[in-house]
Short mmCIF file of C-alpha atoms and ligand atoms in Angstrom, two decimals:
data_model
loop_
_atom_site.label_atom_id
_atom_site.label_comp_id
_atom_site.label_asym_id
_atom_site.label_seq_id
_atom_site.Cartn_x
_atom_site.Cartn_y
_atom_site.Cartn_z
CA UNK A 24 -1.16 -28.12 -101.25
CA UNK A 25 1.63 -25.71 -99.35
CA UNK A 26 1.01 -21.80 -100.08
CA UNK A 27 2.98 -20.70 -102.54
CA UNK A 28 6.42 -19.04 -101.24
CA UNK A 29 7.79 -15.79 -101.65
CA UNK A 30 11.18 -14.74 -100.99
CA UNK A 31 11.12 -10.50 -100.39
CA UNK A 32 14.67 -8.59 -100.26
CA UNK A 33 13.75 -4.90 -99.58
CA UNK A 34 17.75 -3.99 -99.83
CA UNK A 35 18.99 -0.57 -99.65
CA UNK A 36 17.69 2.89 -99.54
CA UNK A 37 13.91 3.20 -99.96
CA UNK A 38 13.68 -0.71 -100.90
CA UNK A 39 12.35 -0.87 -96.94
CA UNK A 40 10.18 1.61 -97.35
CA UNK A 41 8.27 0.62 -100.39
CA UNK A 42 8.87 -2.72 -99.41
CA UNK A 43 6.21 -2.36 -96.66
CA UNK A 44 3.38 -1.01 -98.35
CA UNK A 45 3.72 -4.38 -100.56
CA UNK A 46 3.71 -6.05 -97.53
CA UNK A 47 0.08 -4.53 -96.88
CA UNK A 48 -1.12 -5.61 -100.20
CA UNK A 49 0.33 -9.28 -99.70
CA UNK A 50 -1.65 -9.38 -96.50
CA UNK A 51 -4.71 -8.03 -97.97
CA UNK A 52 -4.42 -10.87 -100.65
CA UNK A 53 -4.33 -13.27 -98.07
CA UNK A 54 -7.66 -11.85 -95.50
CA UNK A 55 -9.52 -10.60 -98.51
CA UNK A 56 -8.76 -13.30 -101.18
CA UNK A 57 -7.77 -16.31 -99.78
CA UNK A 58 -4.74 -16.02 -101.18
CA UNK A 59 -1.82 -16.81 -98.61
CA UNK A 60 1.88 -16.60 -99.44
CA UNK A 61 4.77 -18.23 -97.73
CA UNK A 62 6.65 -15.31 -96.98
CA UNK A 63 10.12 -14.92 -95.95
CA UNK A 64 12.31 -12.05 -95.74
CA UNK A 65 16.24 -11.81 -96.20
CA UNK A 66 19.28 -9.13 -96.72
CA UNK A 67 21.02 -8.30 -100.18
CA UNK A 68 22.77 -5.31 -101.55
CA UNK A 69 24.42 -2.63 -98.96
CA UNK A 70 22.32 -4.59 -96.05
CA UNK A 71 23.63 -7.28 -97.16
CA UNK A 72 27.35 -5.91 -96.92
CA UNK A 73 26.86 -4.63 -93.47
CA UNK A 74 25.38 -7.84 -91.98
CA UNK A 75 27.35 -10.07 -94.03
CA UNK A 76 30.47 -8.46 -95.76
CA UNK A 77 29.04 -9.47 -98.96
CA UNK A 78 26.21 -8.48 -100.82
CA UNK A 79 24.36 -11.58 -100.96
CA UNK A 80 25.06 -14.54 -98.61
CA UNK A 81 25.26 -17.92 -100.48
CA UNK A 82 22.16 -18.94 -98.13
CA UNK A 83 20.05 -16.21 -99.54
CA UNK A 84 21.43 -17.29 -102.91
CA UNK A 85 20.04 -20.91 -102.35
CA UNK A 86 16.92 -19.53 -101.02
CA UNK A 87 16.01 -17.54 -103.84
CA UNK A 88 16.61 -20.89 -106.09
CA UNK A 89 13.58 -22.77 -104.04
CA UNK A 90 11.05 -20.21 -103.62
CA UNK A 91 8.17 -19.71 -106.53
CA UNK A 92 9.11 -15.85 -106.78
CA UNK A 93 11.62 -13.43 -105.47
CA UNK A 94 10.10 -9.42 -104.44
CA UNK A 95 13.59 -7.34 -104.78
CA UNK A 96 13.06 -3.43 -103.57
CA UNK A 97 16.48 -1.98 -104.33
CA UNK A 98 20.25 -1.87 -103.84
CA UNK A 99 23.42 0.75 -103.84
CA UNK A 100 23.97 3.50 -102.37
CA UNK A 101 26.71 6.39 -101.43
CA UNK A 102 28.13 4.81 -98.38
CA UNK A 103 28.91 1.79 -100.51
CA UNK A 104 30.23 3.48 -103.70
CA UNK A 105 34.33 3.06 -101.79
CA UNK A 106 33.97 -0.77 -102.23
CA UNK A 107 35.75 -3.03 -104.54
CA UNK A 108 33.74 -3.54 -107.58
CA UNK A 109 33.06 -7.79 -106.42
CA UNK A 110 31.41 -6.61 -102.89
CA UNK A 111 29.09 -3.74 -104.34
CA UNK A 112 26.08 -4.06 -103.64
CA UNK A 113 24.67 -4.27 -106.91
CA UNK A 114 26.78 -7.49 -107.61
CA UNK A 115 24.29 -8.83 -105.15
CA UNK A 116 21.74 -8.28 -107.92
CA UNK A 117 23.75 -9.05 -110.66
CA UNK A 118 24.17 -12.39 -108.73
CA UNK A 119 20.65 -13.47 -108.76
CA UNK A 120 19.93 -13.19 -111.92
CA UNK A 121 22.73 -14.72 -112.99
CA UNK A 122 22.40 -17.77 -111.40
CA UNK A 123 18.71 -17.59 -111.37
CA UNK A 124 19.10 -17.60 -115.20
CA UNK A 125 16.83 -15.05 -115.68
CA UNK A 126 16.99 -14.12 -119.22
CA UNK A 127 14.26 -12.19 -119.83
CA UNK A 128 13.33 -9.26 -118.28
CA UNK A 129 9.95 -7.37 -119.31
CA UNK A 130 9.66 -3.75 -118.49
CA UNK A 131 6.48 -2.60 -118.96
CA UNK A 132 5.77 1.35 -119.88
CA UNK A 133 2.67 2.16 -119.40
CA UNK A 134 0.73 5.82 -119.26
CA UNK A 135 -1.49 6.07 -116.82
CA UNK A 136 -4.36 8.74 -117.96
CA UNK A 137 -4.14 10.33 -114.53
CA UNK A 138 -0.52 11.24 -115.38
CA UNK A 139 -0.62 11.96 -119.04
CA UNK A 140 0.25 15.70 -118.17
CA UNK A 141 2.90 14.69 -116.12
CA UNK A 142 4.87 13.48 -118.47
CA UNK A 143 8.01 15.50 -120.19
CA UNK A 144 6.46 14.97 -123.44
CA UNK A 145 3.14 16.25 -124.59
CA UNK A 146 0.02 14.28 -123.18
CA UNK A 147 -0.82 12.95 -126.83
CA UNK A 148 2.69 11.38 -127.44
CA UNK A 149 1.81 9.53 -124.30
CA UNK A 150 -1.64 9.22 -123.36
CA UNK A 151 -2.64 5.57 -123.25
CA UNK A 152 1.08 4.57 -124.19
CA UNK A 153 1.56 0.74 -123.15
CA UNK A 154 4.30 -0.96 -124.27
CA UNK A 155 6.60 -3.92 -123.38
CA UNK A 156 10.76 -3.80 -123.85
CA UNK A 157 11.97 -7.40 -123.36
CA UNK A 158 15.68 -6.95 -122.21
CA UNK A 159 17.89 -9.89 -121.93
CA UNK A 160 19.53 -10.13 -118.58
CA UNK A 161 22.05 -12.66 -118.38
CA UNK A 162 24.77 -12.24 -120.87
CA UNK A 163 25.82 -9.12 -123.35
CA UNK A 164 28.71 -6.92 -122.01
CA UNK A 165 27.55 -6.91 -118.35
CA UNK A 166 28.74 -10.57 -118.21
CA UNK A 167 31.08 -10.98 -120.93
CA UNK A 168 35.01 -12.09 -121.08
CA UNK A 169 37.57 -11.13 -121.03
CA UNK A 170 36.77 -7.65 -118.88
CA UNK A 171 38.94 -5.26 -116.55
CA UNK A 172 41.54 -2.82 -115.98
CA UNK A 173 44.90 -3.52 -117.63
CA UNK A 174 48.08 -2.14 -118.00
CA UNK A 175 49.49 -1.70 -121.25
CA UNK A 176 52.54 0.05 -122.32
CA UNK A 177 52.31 3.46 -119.69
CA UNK A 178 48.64 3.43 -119.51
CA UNK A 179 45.64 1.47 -118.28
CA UNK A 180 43.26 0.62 -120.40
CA UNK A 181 39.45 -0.66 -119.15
CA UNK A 182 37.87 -3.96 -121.38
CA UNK A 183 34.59 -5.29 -121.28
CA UNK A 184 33.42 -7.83 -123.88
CA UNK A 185 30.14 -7.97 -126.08
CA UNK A 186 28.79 -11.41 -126.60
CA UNK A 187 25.80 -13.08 -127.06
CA UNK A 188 25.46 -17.06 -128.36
CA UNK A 189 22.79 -17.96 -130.76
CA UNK A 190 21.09 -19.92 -128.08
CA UNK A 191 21.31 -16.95 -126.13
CA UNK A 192 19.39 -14.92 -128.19
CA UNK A 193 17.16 -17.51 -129.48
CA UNK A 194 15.81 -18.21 -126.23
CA UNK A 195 15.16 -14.15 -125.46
CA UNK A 196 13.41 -13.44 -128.83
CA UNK A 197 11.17 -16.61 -128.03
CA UNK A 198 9.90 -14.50 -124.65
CA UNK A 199 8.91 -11.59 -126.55
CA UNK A 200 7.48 -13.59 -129.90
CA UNK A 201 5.06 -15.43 -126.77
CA UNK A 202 4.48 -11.84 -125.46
CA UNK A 203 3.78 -10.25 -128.22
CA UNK A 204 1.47 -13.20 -129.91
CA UNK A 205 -0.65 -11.91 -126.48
CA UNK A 206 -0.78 -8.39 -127.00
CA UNK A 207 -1.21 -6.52 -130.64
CA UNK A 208 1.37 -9.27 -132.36
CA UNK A 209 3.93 -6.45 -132.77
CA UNK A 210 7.49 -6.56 -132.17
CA UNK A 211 10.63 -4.72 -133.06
CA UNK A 212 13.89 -6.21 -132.18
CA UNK A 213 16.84 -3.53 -131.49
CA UNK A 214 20.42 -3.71 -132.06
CA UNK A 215 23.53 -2.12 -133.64
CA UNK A 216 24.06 -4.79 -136.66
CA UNK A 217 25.73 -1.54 -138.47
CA UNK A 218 28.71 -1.33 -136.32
CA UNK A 219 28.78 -4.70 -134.34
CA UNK A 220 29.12 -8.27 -134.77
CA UNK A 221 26.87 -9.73 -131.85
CA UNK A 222 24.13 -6.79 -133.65
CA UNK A 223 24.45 -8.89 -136.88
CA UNK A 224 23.76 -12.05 -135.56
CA UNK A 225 21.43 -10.82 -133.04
CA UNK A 226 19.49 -10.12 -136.05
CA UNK A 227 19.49 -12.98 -137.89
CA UNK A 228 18.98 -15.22 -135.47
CA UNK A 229 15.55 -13.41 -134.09
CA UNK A 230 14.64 -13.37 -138.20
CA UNK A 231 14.85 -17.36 -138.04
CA UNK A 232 12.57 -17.27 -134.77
CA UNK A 233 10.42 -15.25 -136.68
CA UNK A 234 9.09 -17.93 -139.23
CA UNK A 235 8.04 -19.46 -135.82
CA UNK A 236 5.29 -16.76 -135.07
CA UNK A 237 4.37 -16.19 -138.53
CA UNK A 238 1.68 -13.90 -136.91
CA UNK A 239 3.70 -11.66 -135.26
CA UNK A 240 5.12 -8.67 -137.38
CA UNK A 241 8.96 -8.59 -137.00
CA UNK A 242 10.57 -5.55 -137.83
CA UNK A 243 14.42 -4.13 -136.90
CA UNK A 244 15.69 -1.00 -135.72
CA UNK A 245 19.64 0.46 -134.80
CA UNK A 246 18.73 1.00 -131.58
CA UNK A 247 20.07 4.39 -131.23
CA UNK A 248 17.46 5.00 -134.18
CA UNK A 249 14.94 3.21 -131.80
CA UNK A 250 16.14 5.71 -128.91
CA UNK A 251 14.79 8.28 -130.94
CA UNK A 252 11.77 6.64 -131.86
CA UNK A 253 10.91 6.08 -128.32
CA UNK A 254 11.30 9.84 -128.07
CA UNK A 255 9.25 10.82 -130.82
CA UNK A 256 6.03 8.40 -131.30
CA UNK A 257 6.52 5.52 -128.98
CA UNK A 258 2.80 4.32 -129.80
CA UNK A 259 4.19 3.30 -132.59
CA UNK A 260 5.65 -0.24 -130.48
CA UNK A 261 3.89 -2.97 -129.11
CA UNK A 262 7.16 -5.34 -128.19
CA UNK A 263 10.57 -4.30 -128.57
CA UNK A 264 13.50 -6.89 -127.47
CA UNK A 265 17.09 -5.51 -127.34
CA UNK A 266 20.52 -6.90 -125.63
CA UNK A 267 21.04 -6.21 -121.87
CA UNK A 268 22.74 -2.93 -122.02
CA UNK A 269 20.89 -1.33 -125.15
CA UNK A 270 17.56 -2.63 -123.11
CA UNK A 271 18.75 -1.21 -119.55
CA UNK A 272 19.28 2.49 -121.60
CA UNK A 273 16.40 2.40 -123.61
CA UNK A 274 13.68 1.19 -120.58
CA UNK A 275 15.17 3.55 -118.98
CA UNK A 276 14.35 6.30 -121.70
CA UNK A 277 10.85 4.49 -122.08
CA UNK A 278 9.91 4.81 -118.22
CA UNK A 279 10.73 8.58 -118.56
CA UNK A 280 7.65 8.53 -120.98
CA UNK A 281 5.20 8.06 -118.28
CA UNK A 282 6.62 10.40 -116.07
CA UNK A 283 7.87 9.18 -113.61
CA UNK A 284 10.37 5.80 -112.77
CA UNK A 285 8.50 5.67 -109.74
CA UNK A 286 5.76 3.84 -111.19
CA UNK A 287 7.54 1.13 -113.14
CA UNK A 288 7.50 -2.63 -112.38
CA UNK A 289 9.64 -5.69 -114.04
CA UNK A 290 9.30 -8.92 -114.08
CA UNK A 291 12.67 -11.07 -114.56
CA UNK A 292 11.57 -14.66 -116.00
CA UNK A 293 14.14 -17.76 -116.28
CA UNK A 294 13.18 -21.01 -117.97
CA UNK A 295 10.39 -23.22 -116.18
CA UNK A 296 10.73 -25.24 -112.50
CA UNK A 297 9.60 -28.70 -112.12
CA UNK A 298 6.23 -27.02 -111.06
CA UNK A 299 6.05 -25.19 -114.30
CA UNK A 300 6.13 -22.02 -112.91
CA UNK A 301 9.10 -19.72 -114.53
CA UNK A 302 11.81 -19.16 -112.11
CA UNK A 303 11.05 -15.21 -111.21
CA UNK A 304 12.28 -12.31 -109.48
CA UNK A 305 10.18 -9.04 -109.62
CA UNK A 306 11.68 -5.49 -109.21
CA UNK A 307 10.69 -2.02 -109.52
CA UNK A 308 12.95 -0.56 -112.25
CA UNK A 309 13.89 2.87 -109.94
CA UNK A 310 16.81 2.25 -107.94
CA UNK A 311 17.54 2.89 -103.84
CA UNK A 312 17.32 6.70 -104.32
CA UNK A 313 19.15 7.14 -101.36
CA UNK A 314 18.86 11.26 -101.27
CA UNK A 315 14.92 10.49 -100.30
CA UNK A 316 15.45 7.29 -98.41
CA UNK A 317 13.58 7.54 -94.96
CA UNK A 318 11.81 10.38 -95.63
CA UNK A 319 8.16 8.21 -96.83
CA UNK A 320 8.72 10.24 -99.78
CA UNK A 321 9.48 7.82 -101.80
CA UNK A 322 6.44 5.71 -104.65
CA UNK A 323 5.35 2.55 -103.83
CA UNK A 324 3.44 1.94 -106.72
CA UNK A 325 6.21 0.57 -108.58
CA UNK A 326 7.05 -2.18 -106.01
CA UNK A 327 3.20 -2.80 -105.59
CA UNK A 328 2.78 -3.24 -109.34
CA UNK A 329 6.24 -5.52 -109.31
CA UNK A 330 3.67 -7.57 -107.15
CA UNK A 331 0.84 -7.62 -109.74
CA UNK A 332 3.36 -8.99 -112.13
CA UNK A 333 4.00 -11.75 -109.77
CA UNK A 334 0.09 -12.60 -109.37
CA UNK A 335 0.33 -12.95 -113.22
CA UNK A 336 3.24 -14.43 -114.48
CA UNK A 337 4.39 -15.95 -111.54
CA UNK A 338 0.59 -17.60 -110.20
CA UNK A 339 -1.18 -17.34 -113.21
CA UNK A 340 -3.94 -14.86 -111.10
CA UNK A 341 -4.20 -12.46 -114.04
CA UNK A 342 -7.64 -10.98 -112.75
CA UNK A 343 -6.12 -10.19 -109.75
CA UNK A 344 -2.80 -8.83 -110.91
CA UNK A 345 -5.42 -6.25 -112.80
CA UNK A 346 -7.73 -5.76 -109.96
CA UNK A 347 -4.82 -4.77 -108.53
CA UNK A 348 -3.61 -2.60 -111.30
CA UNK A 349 -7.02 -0.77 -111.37
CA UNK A 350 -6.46 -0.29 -107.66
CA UNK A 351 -3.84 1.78 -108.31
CA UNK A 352 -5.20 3.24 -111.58
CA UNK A 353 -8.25 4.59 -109.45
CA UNK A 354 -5.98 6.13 -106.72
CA UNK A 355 -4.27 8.35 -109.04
CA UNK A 356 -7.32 9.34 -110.86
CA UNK A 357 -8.60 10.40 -107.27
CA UNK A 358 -5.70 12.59 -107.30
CA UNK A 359 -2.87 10.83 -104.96
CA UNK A 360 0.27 11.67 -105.39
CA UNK A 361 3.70 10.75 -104.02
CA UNK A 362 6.37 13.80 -103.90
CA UNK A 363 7.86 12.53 -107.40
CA UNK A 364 4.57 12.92 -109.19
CA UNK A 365 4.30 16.54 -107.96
CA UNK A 366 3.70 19.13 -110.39
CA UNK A 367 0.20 20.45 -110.34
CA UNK A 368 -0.52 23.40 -108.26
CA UNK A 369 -2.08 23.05 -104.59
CA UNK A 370 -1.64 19.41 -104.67
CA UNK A 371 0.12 18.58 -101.20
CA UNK A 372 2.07 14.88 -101.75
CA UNK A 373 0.90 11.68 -99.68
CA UNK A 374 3.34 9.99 -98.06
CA UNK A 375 4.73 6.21 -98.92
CA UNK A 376 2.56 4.46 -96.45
CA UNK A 377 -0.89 6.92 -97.35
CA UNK A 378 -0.34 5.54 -100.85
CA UNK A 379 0.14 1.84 -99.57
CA UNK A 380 -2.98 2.86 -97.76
CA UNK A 381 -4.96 4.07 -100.51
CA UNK A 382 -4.53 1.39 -102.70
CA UNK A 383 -5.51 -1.32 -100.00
CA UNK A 384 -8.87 0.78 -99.95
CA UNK A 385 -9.26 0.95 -103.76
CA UNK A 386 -8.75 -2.99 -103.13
CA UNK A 387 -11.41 -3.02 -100.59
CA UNK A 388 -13.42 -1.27 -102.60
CA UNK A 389 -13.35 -3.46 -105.50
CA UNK A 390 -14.65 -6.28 -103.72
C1 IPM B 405 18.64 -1.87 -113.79
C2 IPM B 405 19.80 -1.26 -113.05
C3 IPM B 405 20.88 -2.32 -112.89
C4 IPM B 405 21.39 -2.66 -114.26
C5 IPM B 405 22.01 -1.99 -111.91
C6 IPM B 405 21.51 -1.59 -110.56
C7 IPM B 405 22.99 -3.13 -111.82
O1 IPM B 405 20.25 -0.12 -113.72
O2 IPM B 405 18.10 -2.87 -113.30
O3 IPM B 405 18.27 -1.35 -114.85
O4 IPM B 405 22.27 -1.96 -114.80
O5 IPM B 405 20.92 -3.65 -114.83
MG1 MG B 406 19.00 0.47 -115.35
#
């Protein structure tokens, strides 16, 4: 049988740079574990642009569509922000999923203990906080019609459309219902069924999936109400599933929790390849942070934990995805800590590639 393939897109900014250290824990997989990958390595985003004048080439595209899971670092950046809104590098991204089909996306926000103080919010709001917001990716108003710029009468006026079919959402709520039947059978769906149409039916139609998982406990929030929630006692979720732009705000707001975006992975999951295996592209959720890009200030943990997420959804290696997870747990408890997890007094930062290091010695040490 052929090692399974992975498809890795650093991108833009400090994509390259975290990017790397994964590269270190891919390779440790394979002398330490046995566990070899088919690597390859392409352009998208603002690399992309440069090399290609758009920000994915149709043979990365096609790529992407044969490999068993894609590794995205990040796109964008200032130097691109001039360019027409098709060629932008994050309509590279945009593009994957899309045609990936990659409906659900699961960001994971998780407290480490080593960072409970780091956190905005006081360590017992937060301290052993792990929860899941499913987000659907592939439709909502990112994708909808009609959208633009118009002119009407003397004035322009910008249009983008809410919309979301019943087989759309159906298919989302069924991801979190299976996630949540595998964690504490808890999940709150999030919309704005008080002010919009595609809120009411979202809600109905993730009530009718409901009688499917008559074990799970279903309950419905606005999700501005849910924003706040989040804010006050997020302990209180296990699951929560919300549209694509409520979800991108509120993990977003949820990531904040654990102090820092640097740490956060995702895992964007389509429906199943002739192999079985979802079709799957893993991200951190931070973006290119171009004001620190080159510096080896930047996290990797996000992008390493993106990884994890492949071992387990991806290759169905859960005990390594959390040996790998523990790796990283036990380097922060040591004290390690990138620039952006800075805080405590007379704690000098390590650099991106001394974390990469770290954590490929917490691996070796869990052997
Ligand atoms: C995210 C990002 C993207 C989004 C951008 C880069 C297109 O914010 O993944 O959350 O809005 O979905
Ligand atoms: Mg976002």
């Amino acid at each position: 049988m052929s090692n399974p393939s992975l498809l890795i897109l650093p991108g833009d900014g400090i994509g390259p740079e975290v990017m790397a250290e994964v590269r270190k824990v891919i390779d440790w997989y394979g002398a330490k574990r046995d566990l070899a990958f088919d690597v390859s390595e392409d352009l998208v985003g603002g690399a992309a642009y440069d090399a290609h004048g758009m920000p994915l080439h149709d043979d990365t595209m096609a790529k992407a569509q044969e490999v068993d899971a894609v590794l995205l670092g990040a796109v964008g950046g200032p130097k691109y922000d001039v360019l027409d809104f098709s060629v932008k590098p994050e309509r590279g991204l945009l593009r994957l999923r899309k045609e990936m089909d990659l409906f659900a996306n699961l960001r994971p926000a998780q407290c480490f203990d080593a960072l409970a103080d780091f956190s905005s919010l006081k360590p017992d709001v937060v301290a052993g906080l792990d929860i899941m917001i499913v987000r659907e990716l592939t439709s909502g108003i990112y994708f909808g019609e009609p959208r633009g710029i118009i002119e009407e009468g003397n004035e322009r006026v910008g249009i983008n459309t809410q919309r979301y079919t019943e087989s759309e959402i159906d298919r989302v709520a069924r991801s979190a219902f299976e996630l949540a039947m595998k964690r504490d059978k808890k999940l709150c769906s999030m919309e704005k069924a008080n002010v919009m149409e595609s809120g009411v039916l979202w809600r109905e139609v993730v009530t009718e999936v409901g009688k499917d998982y008559p074990e799970v406990e279903l309950s419905h929030m606005y999700a501005d109400a849910g924003a706040m929630q989040l804010c006050r006692w997020p302990k209180q979720f296990d699951v929560i599933v919300t549209d694509n732009l409520f979800g991108d705000l509120l993990s977003d707001a949820a990531a904040m929790l654990t102090g820092s975006l640097g740490m956060l992975p995702s895992a964007s999951l389509g429906a199943p390849m002739a192999n079985g295996r979802p079709k799957a592209l893993y991200e951190p959720v931070h973006g290119s942070a171009p004001d620190i890009a080159g510096q080896g200030k930047a996290n990797p943990i996000a992008c390493i934990l993106s990884f994890a997420m492949a071992l387990r959804y991806s290759f169905d290696l859960g005990d390594e995805a959390t040996r790998l997870e523990q790796a990283v747990e036990k380097v922060l408890a040591d004290g390690a800590r990138t620039a952006d997890l800075l805080g405590e007094e007379g704690v000098d930062p390590v650099s991106t590639s001394q974390m990469g290091d770290a954590i490929v010695a917490a691996l070796d040490a869990s052997l």
